[in-house]
XYZ file of C-alpha atoms in Angstrom:
372
model
C -0.094 0.042 -0.013
C 1.261 3.506 -0.971
C 1.936 5.536 2.326
C -0.377 8.714 2.681
C 1.621 11.725 1.589
C 1.021 14.948 3.734
C 2.880 17.283 1.461
C 2.658 18.326 -2.197
C 5.742 19.837 -3.832
C 6.569 21.989 -6.822
C 10.166 22.643 -7.527
C 12.069 25.624 -9.275
C 15.292 24.525 -10.988
C 16.356 28.226 -11.992
C 16.690 31.288 -9.991
C 14.394 33.120 -12.293
C 11.695 30.687 -11.751
C 12.241 30.623 -7.950
C 12.672 34.386 -7.231
C 10.421 35.939 -9.899
C 6.821 35.575 -11.232
C 4.293 33.672 -9.201
C 6.809 31.636 -7.298
C 8.774 34.752 -6.252
C 5.702 36.568 -5.211
C 4.503 33.663 -3.032
C 8.085 33.360 -1.410
C 8.091 37.280 -0.699
C 4.622 37.194 0.723
C 5.313 34.295 2.994
C 8.618 35.731 4.147
C 6.802 39.003 4.981
C 3.899 37.325 6.853
C 5.246 34.071 8.473
C 5.966 34.214 12.237
C 8.542 31.446 11.517
C 10.562 33.582 9.103
C 14.080 34.903 9.838
C 16.464 37.330 7.922
C 18.019 34.532 5.809
C 14.571 33.677 4.328
C 14.627 36.956 2.547
C 14.539 36.769 -1.319
C 16.703 39.902 -1.590
C 19.456 38.209 0.548
C 19.134 34.900 -1.410
C 19.455 36.568 -4.736
C 22.615 38.058 -3.836
C 24.102 34.912 -2.623
C 23.023 33.187 -5.730
C 24.621 35.748 -8.040
C 27.797 35.754 -6.001
C 28.839 32.688 -4.030
C 26.459 30.418 -5.619
C 27.529 31.269 -8.980
C 31.197 30.803 -7.911
C 30.784 27.276 -6.453
C 28.196 25.923 -9.165
C 25.066 25.775 -6.772
C 22.116 24.554 -8.610
C 18.716 25.859 -7.265
C 16.305 23.264 -5.930
C 13.783 25.586 -4.353
C 10.703 23.937 -3.364
C 7.005 25.163 -2.669
C 5.018 22.711 -0.484
C 1.654 22.767 0.581
C 0.421 20.278 3.376
C -2.866 18.453 3.608
C -3.965 21.085 6.299
C -3.221 24.112 4.035
C 0.218 24.856 5.683
C 2.660 26.413 3.193
C 6.373 26.047 3.021
C 9.253 27.341 0.914
C 12.346 25.172 0.913
C 15.179 27.408 -0.101
C 17.738 24.829 -1.238
C 20.629 24.178 -3.620
C 22.653 21.209 -4.773
C 26.344 21.963 -4.683
C 29.153 19.565 -6.052
C 31.812 18.886 -3.316
C 35.108 17.405 -4.725
C 36.787 15.037 -2.147
C 40.048 13.220 -2.504
C 38.360 10.291 -4.116
C 34.948 11.216 -5.378
C 32.866 14.214 -5.919
C 29.508 14.208 -4.210
C 26.475 16.157 -4.952
C 24.938 17.594 -1.723
C 21.511 19.016 -1.185
C 21.961 21.879 1.300
C 20.511 25.386 2.308
C 20.861 28.456 0.336
C 23.827 30.456 1.980
C 25.429 27.443 3.398
C 27.582 28.469 6.507
C 27.184 32.187 5.608
C 23.491 31.879 6.791
C 22.896 31.364 10.415
C 19.724 29.424 10.292
C 18.741 26.930 7.761
C 15.019 26.391 8.581
C 12.387 25.761 5.925
C 10.127 28.919 5.638
C 6.740 27.841 7.066
C 3.581 29.806 7.207
C 3.013 28.676 10.808
C 4.316 26.421 13.456
C 3.605 22.856 12.870
C 3.073 19.882 15.027
C 6.198 17.516 15.158
C 4.601 14.934 13.007
C 3.928 17.282 10.047
C 7.375 18.840 10.349
C 9.022 15.414 10.402
C 6.943 14.357 7.134
C 8.148 17.540 5.436
C 11.800 16.435 5.665
C 10.870 12.696 5.019
C 8.961 13.323 1.935
C 11.117 16.040 0.532
C 14.049 13.549 0.760
C 12.176 11.507 -1.751
C 10.681 14.250 -3.866
C 13.680 16.584 -4.400
C 15.111 16.706 -7.749
C 18.748 17.566 -8.800
C 20.387 14.100 -8.158
C 21.842 14.719 -4.887
C 23.545 11.776 -3.079
C 23.221 13.311 0.283
C 21.800 16.207 2.263
C 23.167 18.351 5.098
C 21.441 21.269 6.976
C 23.411 22.343 9.944
C 21.321 24.943 11.698
C 17.678 24.209 11.905
C 15.359 25.254 15.106
C 14.517 22.005 16.941
C 10.808 22.510 16.398
C 11.292 22.459 12.662
C 13.487 19.415 12.781
C 11.966 16.544 14.481
C 12.498 13.029 13.690
C 15.460 10.410 13.195
C 17.080 12.611 10.600
C 18.219 15.262 13.085
C 20.857 15.505 15.775
C 21.850 18.329 18.169
C 24.315 20.998 16.970
C 27.482 20.813 18.796
C 28.026 24.651 18.932
C 25.993 27.352 20.783
C 23.704 29.889 18.897
C 22.825 32.518 21.538
C 20.163 35.278 21.348
C 20.216 38.234 23.567
C 16.647 39.299 24.446
C 16.178 43.048 24.671
C 12.418 43.603 24.668
C 11.356 45.737 27.629
C 14.888 46.851 28.362
C 14.961 50.677 28.846
C 18.577 51.428 28.454
C 22.086 49.861 28.245
C 22.686 50.409 31.937
C 19.596 48.387 32.917
C 20.887 45.440 30.851
C 24.451 45.860 32.365
C 22.894 45.526 35.876
C 21.841 42.087 34.955
C 25.351 40.942 34.123
C 28.049 39.737 36.481
C 30.043 42.444 38.084
C 33.083 41.426 36.314
C 31.247 41.478 32.853
C 29.627 44.785 33.754
C 32.870 46.259 34.720
C 34.785 44.918 31.879
C 32.449 46.838 29.232
C 32.924 50.100 30.919
C 36.633 49.535 31.351
C 36.985 48.720 27.666
C 35.383 51.954 26.506
C 37.514 54.081 28.974
C 40.687 52.458 27.604
C 39.647 53.632 24.083
C 38.511 57.090 25.182
C 42.039 57.530 26.611
C 43.302 57.385 23.079
C 40.675 59.894 21.677
C 37.023 60.653 21.266
C 34.954 57.583 20.566
C 32.086 57.579 18.154
C 29.600 54.990 16.892
C 27.655 55.177 13.728
C 25.349 52.902 11.431
C 25.398 54.027 7.843
C 22.210 55.633 6.633
C 20.655 54.739 3.368
C 22.208 57.574 1.543
C 25.684 56.406 2.532
C 25.144 52.791 1.290
C 27.634 53.083 -1.777
C 30.187 54.732 0.488
C 29.799 51.965 3.299
C 30.350 49.393 0.467
C 33.469 51.017 -0.707
C 34.715 51.324 2.906
C 34.099 47.591 3.266
C 36.311 46.771 0.249
C 38.946 49.275 1.048
C 39.079 48.906 4.911
C 37.243 45.982 6.310
C 38.451 43.353 3.771
C 42.121 44.067 4.594
C 41.575 44.306 8.252
C 39.538 40.876 8.218
C 42.336 39.423 6.138
C 45.119 40.552 8.624
C 43.179 38.916 11.338
C 42.321 35.598 9.993
C 44.897 34.647 7.165
C 47.425 33.361 9.470
C 45.187 31.227 11.549
C 44.228 27.718 10.782
C 40.541 28.753 9.964
C 41.873 31.141 7.255
C 39.936 34.185 6.133
C 36.348 33.727 5.330
C 36.656 36.690 2.728
C 39.015 34.588 0.597
C 36.343 31.984 -0.296
C 34.804 32.198 -3.790
C 32.503 35.123 -4.054
C 32.222 35.916 -0.411
C 33.803 39.466 -0.482
C 31.433 40.420 -3.419
C 28.508 39.039 -1.679
C 28.952 41.163 1.640
C 29.771 44.234 -0.593
C 26.449 43.848 -2.345
C 24.553 43.062 0.923
C 25.794 46.397 2.130
C 25.207 48.411 -1.055
C 21.616 46.948 -1.605
C 20.683 46.142 1.970
C 21.685 49.256 3.578
C 19.793 51.338 0.872
C 16.604 49.186 1.433
C 16.849 49.044 5.104
C 17.415 45.251 5.616
C 21.168 45.351 6.109
C 23.524 47.196 8.466
C 27.030 48.619 8.334
C 28.146 49.987 11.711
C 31.605 51.255 12.565
C 33.459 52.579 15.678
C 35.882 55.552 15.271
C 38.479 56.713 17.827
C 39.780 60.252 17.260
C 37.998 60.107 13.851
C 39.665 56.819 12.738
C 37.724 53.568 12.063
C 38.905 50.923 14.473
C 36.014 48.362 14.153
C 33.102 47.450 11.883
C 30.215 45.275 11.672
C 28.054 44.055 8.785
C 24.678 42.834 9.991
C 21.047 41.993 8.978
C 18.010 43.884 10.126
C 14.678 42.004 10.464
C 11.553 42.223 12.440
C 12.544 39.472 14.646
C 15.802 41.404 15.532
C 19.125 42.420 14.406
C 21.766 39.780 13.468
C 25.519 39.977 14.629
C 26.980 38.557 11.440
C 30.438 39.746 10.273
C 32.675 41.848 12.630
C 36.110 43.098 12.031
C 38.516 45.279 13.852
C 41.932 46.828 13.153
C 44.593 44.499 14.770
C 46.838 47.376 15.950
C 44.120 48.331 18.213
C 43.343 44.849 19.579
C 44.688 45.771 22.991
C 41.982 48.227 23.473
C 39.120 45.563 22.603
C 37.441 47.779 19.891
C 35.268 44.976 18.652
C 33.740 44.452 21.964
C 33.197 48.202 22.515
C 31.535 48.352 19.026
C 29.087 45.300 20.257
C 28.270 47.339 23.324
C 27.302 50.303 21.221
C 25.466 48.244 18.884
C 23.501 46.798 21.858
C 22.825 50.256 23.072
C 21.552 51.388 19.652
C 19.368 48.292 19.375
C 17.898 49.115 22.822
C 17.183 52.649 21.786
C 15.431 51.555 18.572
C 13.232 49.016 20.683
C 14.658 46.003 18.829
C 13.384 42.969 20.374
C 16.599 40.712 20.231
C 20.088 40.282 18.903
C 20.822 37.176 17.235
C 24.498 36.251 17.951
C 24.336 33.338 15.420
C 26.682 30.281 15.682
C 29.382 30.203 18.340
C 29.254 30.421 21.966
C 32.443 32.559 22.371
C 32.882 34.190 25.902
C 32.475 37.554 24.636
C 28.886 36.765 23.530
C 27.926 34.577 26.570
C 29.048 37.451 28.821
C 25.821 39.217 28.065
C 23.864 36.406 29.435
C 22.015 35.534 26.179
C 19.679 32.416 25.876
C 20.817 29.291 24.003
C 18.775 28.083 20.990
C 18.072 24.461 20.452
C 19.292 23.905 16.934
C 19.559 20.793 15.113
C 21.534 19.319 12.126
C 19.448 17.499 9.605
C 21.302 15.126 7.349
C 20.234 12.176 5.174
C 21.316 9.870 2.295
C 19.385 9.788 -0.938
C 17.041 6.857 -1.270
C 18.165 4.054 -3.437
C 21.420 2.860 -4.724
C 23.342 6.033 -4.919
C 22.695 7.048 -1.341
C 23.518 3.670 -0.074
C 26.880 3.513 -1.863
C 27.836 6.884 -0.424
C 26.658 5.850 3.051
C 28.808 2.763 2.873
C 31.800 4.843 1.609
C 31.429 7.408 4.443
C 31.357 4.611 7.009
C 34.139 2.799 5.714
C 36.685 5.148 4.023
C 35.861 8.791 4.590
C 37.034 10.543 7.611
C 34.273 11.900 9.974
C 33.130 15.534 9.172
C 33.648 18.328 11.668
C 31.656 21.453 12.004
C 33.326 24.601 10.400
C 35.411 26.925 13.023
C 33.709 29.880 14.394
C 35.244 33.321 14.785
C 35.795 35.739 17.659
C 35.629 39.283 16.515
C 38.059 40.522 19.168
C 41.302 39.775 20.817
């Protein structure tokens, strides 16, 4: 007997089909209305990734529109990417944005019960086109990833709740005495060098902010990371162009943020973030290495939090990585899961056997600390 299917799928195999016309309109409407949406669901962010990183790595769109038997709608913003190994090249079904995007959830029109959420993954595994041999979604909220294909994420993904906080001092009062004094001491150290100023680029300065990213932030980021084992994220194919376009287009439209901290008029730290109705996203920080002894990145973070409180932002998403500088603000930890599977049939079974017998176990990508 054929099992009852709870989801029906329609798949887009070109970005034009996925992001334009009726499919694009449905995606934009769902991203704007869904209580489950996050900043990485925004079609504008996805389009820039597709044009830059996606094009550079040969990512093929496999974007699904799904409708459940109870009327629940979903968008599955996925791609198939070839990954060359020492012995084989595998085709992997994975989320748009890969590690650059901090959450990898399906875009659902509402929160769904565990059985329906599990059925979405199980049925999409069979229905998804593209010839992928395996699938990997590293950062899915637990309520959207029940079932046997999910496992806990090893790293933390903290969120700082700001709703109801009147001012920065009120938030600092909730921290440990050491953390509270450290924030104030770090700012005093910078003020001893010269006047400290913080700003977020307004829409009319979006082009100038993108130019500053290329001329100042990219070299500063390379100086911090190229000599470390992790290497510089901005050396990866298409990534520098991706962030530059996010700034140029997103700051203009109001969904991205370019912040910087200056001392005596000289920029010493920067942050590229996303703006969403669910909060702000702490995404790509950098600082000038010659000022590391003054902790400019941490001072910039405190200033950004103060601005978020002033602007009544409900929360700050710290994204992946439980670094001490984040945890000192006493954020709450999200329950995120990794969803992975092998394709049904011979191609998936062969790769599963290869991974068990021959391939080394995979490890999660390293995380980055914005400050010394």
